[in-house]
Amino acid sequence: MTALVAALALAVTPATASARPGTLFRENFDRLPLGQVTAGPGWTTDVSGGSLTVEPSRTGHGRELRVRTTGNGRAFLVLPALNPPGNSFWVRMRVRVAAFPTAPDWAHWTIAEASGAGSPTLVRPIGGQYVPSAGANFYGVGSDLGPTGDWTAWQTSAPAVAAQWRCVEFHLDATDNRVTVYLDGVEQTALTVSTKHHGGAPGDFLFPAFDTLKLGWQLYQPDPVPSSYDVRLDDLTVSTHRLGTR
């Protein structure tokens, strides 16, 4: 572990989190200087073909994180020292994606990814895909590199709407390797996946021992349309319990 990452890991203290019991991490960007950012209290970044910038909020109150990528680049805020009790946690964040891909067919993107040392499995609790037959993008839970393979269980009941702020919540529950998603406070039951019920190859979907969480944007196919992506994040919270939209 580098000295920088070690220092950031130690920074995840009540000063970073709210005083509410059960809060593991909180960031609203309001205390960070404006401009490009590579690290913050308790977090670092993973960027290739993109950038992360702290900017004034478009609502006129506080600040927000602007995530920009080109092509199939990536730009993530990373929690490098996640240690959730019972390997389970809730995340709430506010997200605005200016435009979703319209090409190539089945273009796949990720907003959140959780992983753990000792396992290749990447759990993607919120992402989505462009479905050419519908001419639209839909949210889905997914995974890659584990025994169930590369999959995104998108559902037409959860359309991904561009240029609109959404309150996104997800719960990773290790008791049944279950991922539950809420959009603007409404549970998206069709998106739920678990040990036996998922969108991958036959076999059990199993969580790694989580130690890293990434929040931001990645699109995996080359030469997408549009050729660049603008995503805004705000009010990020990781907790042992659900916080809801308040």
PDB file of C-alpha atoms in Angstrom:
ATOM      1  CA  MET A   1       0.000   0.000   0.000  1.00  0.00           C
ATOM      2  CA  THR A   2       1.406   3.389  -0.956  1.00  0.00           C
ATOM      3  CA  ALA A   3       1.839   6.098   1.647  1.00  0.00           C
ATOM      4  CA  LEU A   4      -0.897   8.144  -0.049  1.00  0.00           C
ATOM      5  CA  VAL A   5      -3.440   5.333   0.000  1.00  0.00           C
ATOM      6  CA  ALA A   6      -2.532   4.450   3.580  1.00  0.00           C
ATOM      7  CA  ALA A   7      -3.061   8.040   4.641  1.00  0.00           C
ATOM      8  CA  LEU A   8      -6.398   8.191   2.842  1.00  0.00           C
ATOM      9  CA  ALA A   9      -7.494   4.940   4.432  1.00  0.00           C
ATOM     10  CA  LEU A  10      -6.780   6.371   7.867  1.00  0.00           C
ATOM     11  CA  ALA A  11      -8.798   9.442   6.928  1.00  0.00           C
ATOM     12  CA  VAL A  12     -12.119   7.570   6.958  1.00  0.00           C
ATOM     13  CA  THR A  13     -13.065   8.838  10.407  1.00  0.00           C
ATOM     14  CA  PRO A  14     -16.105  10.545  11.946  1.00  0.00           C
ATOM     15  CA  ALA A  15     -14.720  13.769  10.440  1.00  0.00           C
ATOM     16  CA  THR A  16     -15.374  12.303   6.973  1.00  0.00           C
ATOM     17  CA  ALA A  17     -18.587  10.578   7.898  1.00  0.00           C
ATOM     18  CA  SER A  18     -21.651  12.111   9.422  1.00  0.00           C
ATOM     19  CA  ALA A  19     -22.332  11.698  13.105  1.00  0.00           C
ATOM     20  CA  ARG A  20     -25.181   9.294  12.379  1.00  0.00           C
ATOM     21  CA  PRO A  21     -24.348   5.781  13.675  1.00  0.00           C
ATOM     22  CA  GLY A  22     -23.643   3.271  10.930  1.00  0.00           C
ATOM     23  CA  THR A  23     -22.254   5.746   8.408  1.00  0.00           C
ATOM     24  CA  LEU A  24     -19.053   4.330   6.904  1.00  0.00           C
ATOM     25  CA  PHE A  25     -18.297   7.138   4.455  1.00  0.00           C
ATOM     26  CA  ARG A  26     -19.824  10.441   3.335  1.00  0.00           C
ATOM     27  CA  GLU A  27     -18.781  12.990   0.742  1.00  0.00           C
ATOM     28  CA  ASN A  28     -20.691  15.971  -0.654  1.00  0.00           C
ATOM     29  CA  PHE A  29     -17.617  17.771  -2.134  1.00  0.00           C
ATOM     30  CA  ASP A  30     -18.552  21.078  -0.482  1.00  0.00           C
ATOM     31  CA  ARG A  31     -15.256  21.359   1.439  1.00  0.00           C
ATOM     32  CA  LEU A  32     -13.010  20.533  -1.492  1.00  0.00           C
ATOM     33  CA  PRO A  33     -11.333  23.202  -3.663  1.00  0.00           C
ATOM     34  CA  LEU A  34     -12.695  23.736  -7.147  1.00  0.00           C
ATOM     35  CA  GLY A  35     -10.811  22.128 -10.012  1.00  0.00           C
ATOM     36  CA  GLN A  36      -9.434  18.763 -11.018  1.00  0.00           C
ATOM     37  CA  VAL A  37      -9.094  16.312  -8.167  1.00  0.00           C
ATOM     38  CA  THR A  38      -7.086  13.114  -7.703  1.00  0.00           C
ATOM     39  CA  ALA A  39      -7.912  12.332  -4.068  1.00  0.00           C
ATOM     40  CA  GLY A  40     -10.033  13.421  -1.123  1.00  0.00           C
ATOM     41  CA  PRO A  41     -10.541  12.501   2.549  1.00  0.00           C
ATOM     42  CA  GLY A  42     -10.873   8.717   2.589  1.00  0.00           C
ATOM     43  CA  TRP A  43     -10.847   8.284  -1.190  1.00  0.00           C
ATOM     44  CA  THR A  44      -8.569   8.211  -4.200  1.00  0.00           C
ATOM     45  CA  THR A  45      -9.274   7.928  -7.944  1.00  0.00           C
ATOM     46  CA  ASP A  46      -8.980   5.566 -10.915  1.00  0.00           C
ATOM     47  CA  VAL A  47      -8.897   7.468 -14.221  1.00  0.00           C
ATOM     48  CA  SER A  48      -7.983   6.519 -17.788  1.00  0.00           C
ATOM     49  CA  GLY A  49      -9.240   8.610 -20.673  1.00  0.00           C
ATOM     50  CA  GLY A  50     -11.159  10.914 -18.377  1.00  0.00           C
ATOM     51  CA  SER A  51     -11.076  13.354 -15.472  1.00  0.00           C
ATOM     52  CA  LEU A  52     -12.721  14.199 -12.153  1.00  0.00           C
ATOM     53  CA  THR A  53     -13.401  17.845 -11.323  1.00  0.00           C
ATOM     54  CA  VAL A  54     -15.048  19.542  -8.355  1.00  0.00           C
ATOM     55  CA  GLU A  55     -17.434  22.203  -9.668  1.00  0.00           C
ATOM     56  CA  PRO A  56     -20.146  24.487  -8.281  1.00  0.00           C
ATOM     57  CA  SER A  57     -23.465  22.695  -8.046  1.00  0.00           C
ATOM     58  CA  ARG A  58     -25.870  23.382 -10.884  1.00  0.00           C
ATOM     59  CA  THR A  59     -28.566  23.883  -8.257  1.00  0.00           C
ATOM     60  CA  GLY A  60     -26.652  26.879  -6.922  1.00  0.00           C
ATOM     61  CA  HIS A  61     -25.943  25.250  -3.544  1.00  0.00           C
ATOM     62  CA  GLY A  62     -22.626  23.640  -2.656  1.00  0.00           C
ATOM     63  CA  ARG A  63     -20.385  21.666  -4.992  1.00  0.00           C
ATOM     64  CA  GLU A  64     -20.537  18.427  -6.978  1.00  0.00           C
ATOM     65  CA  LEU A  65     -18.175  16.038  -8.721  1.00  0.00           C
ATOM     66  CA  ARG A  66     -18.052  16.197 -12.522  1.00  0.00           C
ATOM     67  CA  VAL A  67     -16.975  12.940 -14.166  1.00  0.00           C
ATOM     68  CA  ARG A  68     -15.860  13.209 -17.789  1.00  0.00           C
ATOM     69  CA  THR A  69     -14.649  10.443 -20.102  1.00  0.00           C
ATOM     70  CA  THR A  70     -13.831  10.067 -23.779  1.00  0.00           C
ATOM     71  CA  GLY A  71     -14.613   6.931 -25.787  1.00  0.00           C
ATOM     72  CA  ASN A  72     -14.412   3.873 -23.591  1.00  0.00           C
ATOM     73  CA  GLY A  73     -12.477   5.671 -20.868  1.00  0.00           C
ATOM     74  CA  ARG A  74     -13.146   5.460 -17.152  1.00  0.00           C
ATOM     75  CA  ALA A  75     -13.170   7.893 -14.236  1.00  0.00           C
ATOM     76  CA  PHE A  76     -13.975   6.681 -10.728  1.00  0.00           C
ATOM     77  CA  LEU A  77     -13.855   7.951  -7.163  1.00  0.00           C
ATOM     78  CA  VAL A  78     -12.430   4.985  -5.236  1.00  0.00           C
ATOM     79  CA  LEU A  79     -12.838   3.912  -1.615  1.00  0.00           C
ATOM     80  CA  PRO A  80      -9.672   1.784  -1.236  1.00  0.00           C
ATOM     81  CA  ALA A  81     -10.140   0.581   2.338  1.00  0.00           C
ATOM     82  CA  LEU A  82     -13.767  -0.563   2.516  1.00  0.00           C
ATOM     83  CA  ASN A  83     -14.453  -2.928   5.405  1.00  0.00           C
ATOM     84  CA  PRO A  84     -18.228  -3.246   5.788  1.00  0.00           C
ATOM     85  CA  PRO A  85     -19.593  -5.195   8.791  1.00  0.00           C
ATOM     86  CA  GLY A  86     -20.792  -8.604   7.680  1.00  0.00           C
ATOM     87  CA  ASN A  87     -19.567  -7.826   4.140  1.00  0.00           C
ATOM     88  CA  SER A  88     -22.840  -5.932   3.575  1.00  0.00           C
ATOM     89  CA  PHE A  89     -23.555  -2.228   3.019  1.00  0.00           C
ATOM     90  CA  TRP A  90     -25.874   0.406   1.563  1.00  0.00           C
ATOM     91  CA  VAL A  91     -24.908   3.190  -0.842  1.00  0.00           C
ATOM     92  CA  ARG A  92     -26.900   6.312  -1.624  1.00  0.00           C
ATOM     93  CA  MET A  93     -25.805   8.849  -4.218  1.00  0.00           C
ATOM     94  CA  ARG A  94     -27.251  11.456  -6.522  1.00  0.00           C
ATOM     95  CA  VAL A  95     -26.388  10.944 -10.183  1.00  0.00           C
ATOM     96  CA  ARG A  96     -26.938  12.870 -13.408  1.00  0.00           C
ATOM     97  CA  VAL A  97     -25.812  11.456 -16.761  1.00  0.00           C
ATOM     98  CA  ALA A  98     -25.968  14.020 -19.574  1.00  0.00           C
ATOM     99  CA  ALA A  99     -26.381  11.403 -22.315  1.00  0.00           C
ATOM    100  CA  PHE A 100     -26.318   7.620 -22.530  1.00  0.00           C
ATOM    101  CA  PRO A 101     -24.793   5.711 -25.468  1.00  0.00           C
ATOM    102  CA  THR A 102     -26.780   5.058 -28.638  1.00  0.00           C
ATOM    103  CA  ALA A 103     -24.051   3.016 -30.357  1.00  0.00           C
ATOM    104  CA  PRO A 104     -22.649   0.466 -30.661  1.00  0.00           C
ATOM    105  CA  ASP A 105     -25.491  -1.997 -30.132  1.00  0.00           C
ATOM    106  CA  TRP A 106     -25.468  -3.385 -26.569  1.00  0.00           C
ATOM    107  CA  ALA A 107     -23.051  -0.694 -25.371  1.00  0.00           C
ATOM    108  CA  HIS A 108     -22.467  -1.442 -21.680  1.00  0.00           C
ATOM    109  CA  TRP A 109     -21.678   1.066 -18.923  1.00  0.00           C
ATOM    110  CA  THR A 110     -21.056   1.009 -15.183  1.00  0.00           C
ATOM    111  CA  ILE A 111     -21.649   3.613 -12.458  1.00  0.00           C
ATOM    112  CA  ALA A 112     -20.623   1.521  -9.419  1.00  0.00           C
ATOM    113  CA  GLU A 113     -18.288  -1.444  -8.976  1.00  0.00           C
ATOM    114  CA  ALA A 114     -17.334  -3.333  -5.789  1.00  0.00           C
ATOM    115  CA  SER A 115     -14.499  -5.831  -5.472  1.00  0.00           C
ATOM    116  CA  GLY A 116     -12.275  -7.598  -2.976  1.00  0.00           C
ATOM    117  CA  ALA A 117      -8.729  -8.927  -2.790  1.00  0.00           C
ATOM    118  CA  GLY A 118      -8.460 -12.674  -3.273  1.00  0.00           C
ATOM    119  CA  SER A 119     -11.368 -12.904  -5.725  1.00  0.00           C
ATOM    120  CA  PRO A 120     -11.583 -11.884  -9.396  1.00  0.00           C
ATOM    121  CA  THR A 121     -15.312 -11.188  -9.126  1.00  0.00           C
ATOM    122  CA  LEU A 122     -16.408  -7.627  -9.879  1.00  0.00           C
ATOM    123  CA  VAL A 123     -19.886  -6.787  -8.611  1.00  0.00           C
ATOM    124  CA  ARG A 124     -21.562  -3.948 -10.502  1.00  0.00           C
ATOM    125  CA  PRO A 125     -24.610  -2.991  -8.439  1.00  0.00           C
ATOM    126  CA  ILE A 126     -25.671  -0.200 -10.792  1.00  0.00           C
ATOM    127  CA  GLY A 127     -24.921   0.133 -14.479  1.00  0.00           C
ATOM    128  CA  GLY A 128     -26.796  -0.538 -17.660  1.00  0.00           C
ATOM    129  CA  GLN A 129     -26.888  -1.217 -21.366  1.00  0.00           C
ATOM    130  CA  TYR A 130     -28.103   0.220 -24.659  1.00  0.00           C
ATOM    131  CA  VAL A 131     -30.734  -2.142 -26.086  1.00  0.00           C
ATOM    132  CA  PRO A 132     -30.978  -1.594 -29.863  1.00  0.00           C
ATOM    133  CA  SER A 133     -34.395  -3.216 -30.278  1.00  0.00           C
ATOM    134  CA  ALA A 134     -35.825  -0.619 -27.865  1.00  0.00           C
ATOM    135  CA  GLY A 135     -33.557   2.248 -28.912  1.00  0.00           C
ATOM    136  CA  ALA A 136     -33.023   2.992 -25.222  1.00  0.00           C
ATOM    137  CA  ASN A 137     -30.760   2.382 -22.231  1.00  0.00           C
ATOM    138  CA  PHE A 138     -31.914   0.441 -19.182  1.00  0.00           C
ATOM    139  CA  TYR A 139     -30.425   0.072 -15.722  1.00  0.00           C
ATOM    140  CA  GLY A 140     -29.186  -3.313 -14.625  1.00  0.00           C
ATOM    141  CA  VAL A 141     -27.138  -5.112 -11.980  1.00  0.00           C
ATOM    142  CA  GLY A 142     -24.119  -7.006 -13.297  1.00  0.00           C
ATOM    143  CA  SER A 143     -20.861  -8.784 -12.674  1.00  0.00           C
ATOM    144  CA  ASP A 144     -17.671  -9.829 -14.435  1.00  0.00           C
ATOM    145  CA  LEU A 145     -14.634 -12.100 -14.076  1.00  0.00           C
ATOM    146  CA  GLY A 146     -16.238 -14.413 -11.515  1.00  0.00           C
ATOM    147  CA  PRO A 147     -17.698 -17.922 -11.987  1.00  0.00           C
ATOM    148  CA  THR A 148     -20.941 -16.519 -13.449  1.00  0.00           C
ATOM    149  CA  GLY A 149     -19.069 -14.617 -16.161  1.00  0.00           C
ATOM    150  CA  ASP A 150     -19.757 -11.225 -17.718  1.00  0.00           C
ATOM    151  CA  TRP A 151     -23.409 -10.170 -17.501  1.00  0.00           C
ATOM    152  CA  THR A 152     -25.747  -7.219 -17.000  1.00  0.00           C
ATOM    153  CA  ALA A 153     -29.294  -8.069 -15.970  1.00  0.00           C
ATOM    154  CA  TRP A 154     -30.957  -4.954 -17.421  1.00  0.00           C
ATOM    155  CA  GLN A 155     -34.719  -4.577 -17.195  1.00  0.00           C
ATOM    156  CA  THR A 156     -37.098  -2.466 -19.297  1.00  0.00           C
ATOM    157  CA  SER A 157     -38.909  -1.518 -16.078  1.00  0.00           C
ATOM    158  CA  ALA A 158     -35.865   0.624 -15.164  1.00  0.00           C
ATOM    159  CA  PRO A 159     -35.212   3.045 -18.059  1.00  0.00           C
ATOM    160  CA  ALA A 160     -32.081   5.179 -17.794  1.00  0.00           C
ATOM    161  CA  VAL A 161     -33.216   8.770 -18.312  1.00  0.00           C
ATOM    162  CA  ALA A 162     -30.578  11.280 -19.445  1.00  0.00           C
ATOM    163  CA  ALA A 163     -30.034  14.854 -18.206  1.00  0.00           C
ATOM    164  CA  GLN A 164     -31.977  14.273 -14.996  1.00  0.00           C
ATOM    165  CA  TRP A 165     -30.815  13.974 -11.401  1.00  0.00           C
ATOM    166  CA  ARG A 166     -31.672  10.612  -9.847  1.00  0.00           C
ATOM    167  CA  CYS A 167     -31.309   9.405  -6.277  1.00  0.00           C
ATOM    168  CA  VAL A 168     -29.709   5.972  -6.671  1.00  0.00           C
ATOM    169  CA  GLU A 169     -29.520   3.538  -3.770  1.00  0.00           C
ATOM    170  CA  PHE A 170     -28.262  -0.023  -3.668  1.00  0.00           C
ATOM    171  CA  HIS A 171     -27.841  -2.640  -0.981  1.00  0.00           C
ATOM    172  CA  LEU A 172     -25.281  -5.436  -1.094  1.00  0.00           C
ATOM    173  CA  ASP A 173     -26.469  -8.108   1.342  1.00  0.00           C
ATOM    174  CA  ALA A 174     -23.974 -10.933   1.842  1.00  0.00           C
ATOM    175  CA  THR A 175     -26.492 -13.226   3.558  1.00  0.00           C
ATOM    176  CA  ASP A 176     -27.801 -14.210   0.099  1.00  0.00           C
ATOM    177  CA  ASN A 177     -25.321 -12.408  -2.197  1.00  0.00           C
ATOM    178  CA  ARG A 178     -28.252 -10.135  -2.918  1.00  0.00           C
ATOM    179  CA  VAL A 179     -28.162  -6.768  -4.700  1.00  0.00           C
ATOM    180  CA  THR A 180     -31.232  -4.533  -4.336  1.00  0.00           C
ATOM    181  CA  VAL A 181     -31.643  -1.225  -6.185  1.00  0.00           C
ATOM    182  CA  TYR A 182     -33.844   1.817  -5.491  1.00  0.00           C
ATOM    183  CA  LEU A 183     -34.369   4.726  -7.894  1.00  0.00           C
ATOM    184  CA  ASP A 184     -35.756   7.942  -6.401  1.00  0.00           C
ATOM    185  CA  GLY A 185     -36.883   5.985  -3.357  1.00  0.00           C
ATOM    186  CA  VAL A 186     -38.720   3.241  -5.268  1.00  0.00           C
ATOM    187  CA  GLU A 187     -37.439  -0.332  -5.047  1.00  0.00           C
ATOM    188  CA  GLN A 188     -36.720  -1.783  -8.489  1.00  0.00           C
ATOM    189  CA  THR A 189     -37.711  -5.359  -7.683  1.00  0.00           C
ATOM    190  CA  ALA A 190     -37.012  -6.601 -11.219  1.00  0.00           C
ATOM    191  CA  LEU A 191     -33.350  -5.596 -10.832  1.00  0.00           C
ATOM    192  CA  THR A 192     -32.752  -7.714  -7.719  1.00  0.00           C
ATOM    193  CA  VAL A 193     -30.168 -10.469  -8.104  1.00  0.00           C
ATOM    194  CA  SER A 194     -29.014 -13.071  -5.591  1.00  0.00           C
ATOM    195  CA  THR A 195     -27.061 -16.312  -5.224  1.00  0.00           C
ATOM    196  CA  LYS A 196     -29.387 -18.406  -7.393  1.00  0.00           C
ATOM    197  CA  HIS A 197     -31.160 -15.637  -9.317  1.00  0.00           C
ATOM    198  CA  HIS A 198     -28.897 -13.599 -11.580  1.00  0.00           C
ATOM    199  CA  GLY A 199     -28.123 -12.962 -15.236  1.00  0.00           C
ATOM    200  CA  GLY A 200     -24.939 -14.964 -15.632  1.00  0.00           C
ATOM    201  CA  ALA A 201     -23.737 -18.458 -16.389  1.00  0.00           C
ATOM    202  CA  PRO A 202     -25.200 -21.376 -14.407  1.00  0.00           C
ATOM    203  CA  GLY A 203     -23.882 -21.576 -10.872  1.00  0.00           C
ATOM    204  CA  ASP A 204     -23.909 -19.498  -7.716  1.00  0.00           C
ATOM    205  CA  PHE A 205     -23.300 -15.752  -7.785  1.00  0.00           C
ATOM    206  CA  LEU A 206     -21.021 -15.076  -4.806  1.00  0.00           C
ATOM    207  CA  PHE A 207     -19.694 -11.828  -3.377  1.00  0.00           C
ATOM    208  CA  PRO A 208     -15.980 -11.311  -2.807  1.00  0.00           C
ATOM    209  CA  ALA A 209     -14.843 -10.035   0.603  1.00  0.00           C
ATOM    210  CA  PHE A 210     -15.424  -6.379  -0.270  1.00  0.00           C
ATOM    211  CA  ASP A 211     -12.549  -3.960   0.275  1.00  0.00           C
ATOM    212  CA  THR A 212     -12.915  -1.532  -2.655  1.00  0.00           C
ATOM    213  CA  LEU A 213     -15.817   0.498  -4.029  1.00  0.00           C
ATOM    214  CA  LYS A 214     -15.691   2.610  -7.209  1.00  0.00           C
ATOM    215  CA  LEU A 215     -18.271   5.260  -8.102  1.00  0.00           C
ATOM    216  CA  GLY A 216     -18.189   7.121 -11.411  1.00  0.00           C
ATOM    217  CA  TRP A 217     -18.422   6.034 -15.049  1.00  0.00           C
ATOM    218  CA  GLN A 218     -16.966   3.487 -17.424  1.00  0.00           C
ATOM    219  CA  LEU A 219     -18.139   2.459 -20.896  1.00  0.00           C
ATOM    220  CA  TYR A 220     -16.493  -0.680 -22.263  1.00  0.00           C
ATOM    221  CA  GLN A 221     -16.919  -0.632 -26.069  1.00  0.00           C
ATOM    222  CA  PRO A 222     -14.679   1.440 -28.395  1.00  0.00           C
ATOM    223  CA  ASP A 223     -16.002   4.222 -30.638  1.00  0.00           C
ATOM    224  CA  PRO A 224     -19.279   4.840 -28.807  1.00  0.00           C
ATOM    225  CA  VAL A 225     -21.881   7.457 -29.702  1.00  0.00           C
ATOM    226  CA  PRO A 226     -21.695  10.020 -28.229  1.00  0.00           C
ATOM    227  CA  SER A 227     -17.912   9.991 -28.154  1.00  0.00           C
ATOM    228  CA  SER A 228     -17.672  11.552 -24.667  1.00  0.00           C
ATOM    229  CA  TYR A 229     -19.667  11.382 -21.410  1.00  0.00           C
ATOM    230  CA  ASP A 230     -20.496  13.880 -18.674  1.00  0.00           C
ATOM    231  CA  VAL A 231     -21.718  12.520 -15.339  1.00  0.00           C
ATOM    232  CA  ARG A 232     -22.373  14.450 -12.109  1.00  0.00           C
ATOM    233  CA  LEU A 233     -22.201  12.869  -8.641  1.00  0.00           C
ATOM    234  CA  ASP A 234     -23.183  14.333  -5.278  1.00  0.00           C
ATOM    235  CA  ASP A 235     -24.172  13.352  -1.720  1.00  0.00           C
ATOM    236  CA  LEU A 236     -22.335  10.018  -1.619  1.00  0.00           C
ATOM    237  CA  THR A 237     -22.984   7.945   1.486  1.00  0.00           C
ATOM    238  CA  VAL A 238     -21.969   4.392   2.426  1.00  0.00           C
ATOM    239  CA  SER A 239     -23.809   3.037   5.444  1.00  0.00           C
ATOM    240  CA  THR A 240     -24.835  -0.069   7.337  1.00  0.00           C
ATOM    241  CA  HIS A 241     -28.497   0.904   6.883  1.00  0.00           C
ATOM    242  CA  ARG A 242     -30.725   2.495   4.286  1.00  0.00           C
ATOM    243  CA  LEU A 243     -30.889   6.300   4.325  1.00  0.00           C
ATOM    244  CA  GLY A 244     -33.629   6.856   1.733  1.00  0.00           C
ATOM    245  CA  THR A 245     -34.019   9.976  -0.398  1.00  0.00           C
ATOM    246  CA  ARG A 246     -33.965  12.524   2.457  1.00  0.00           C
TER     247      ARG A 246
END
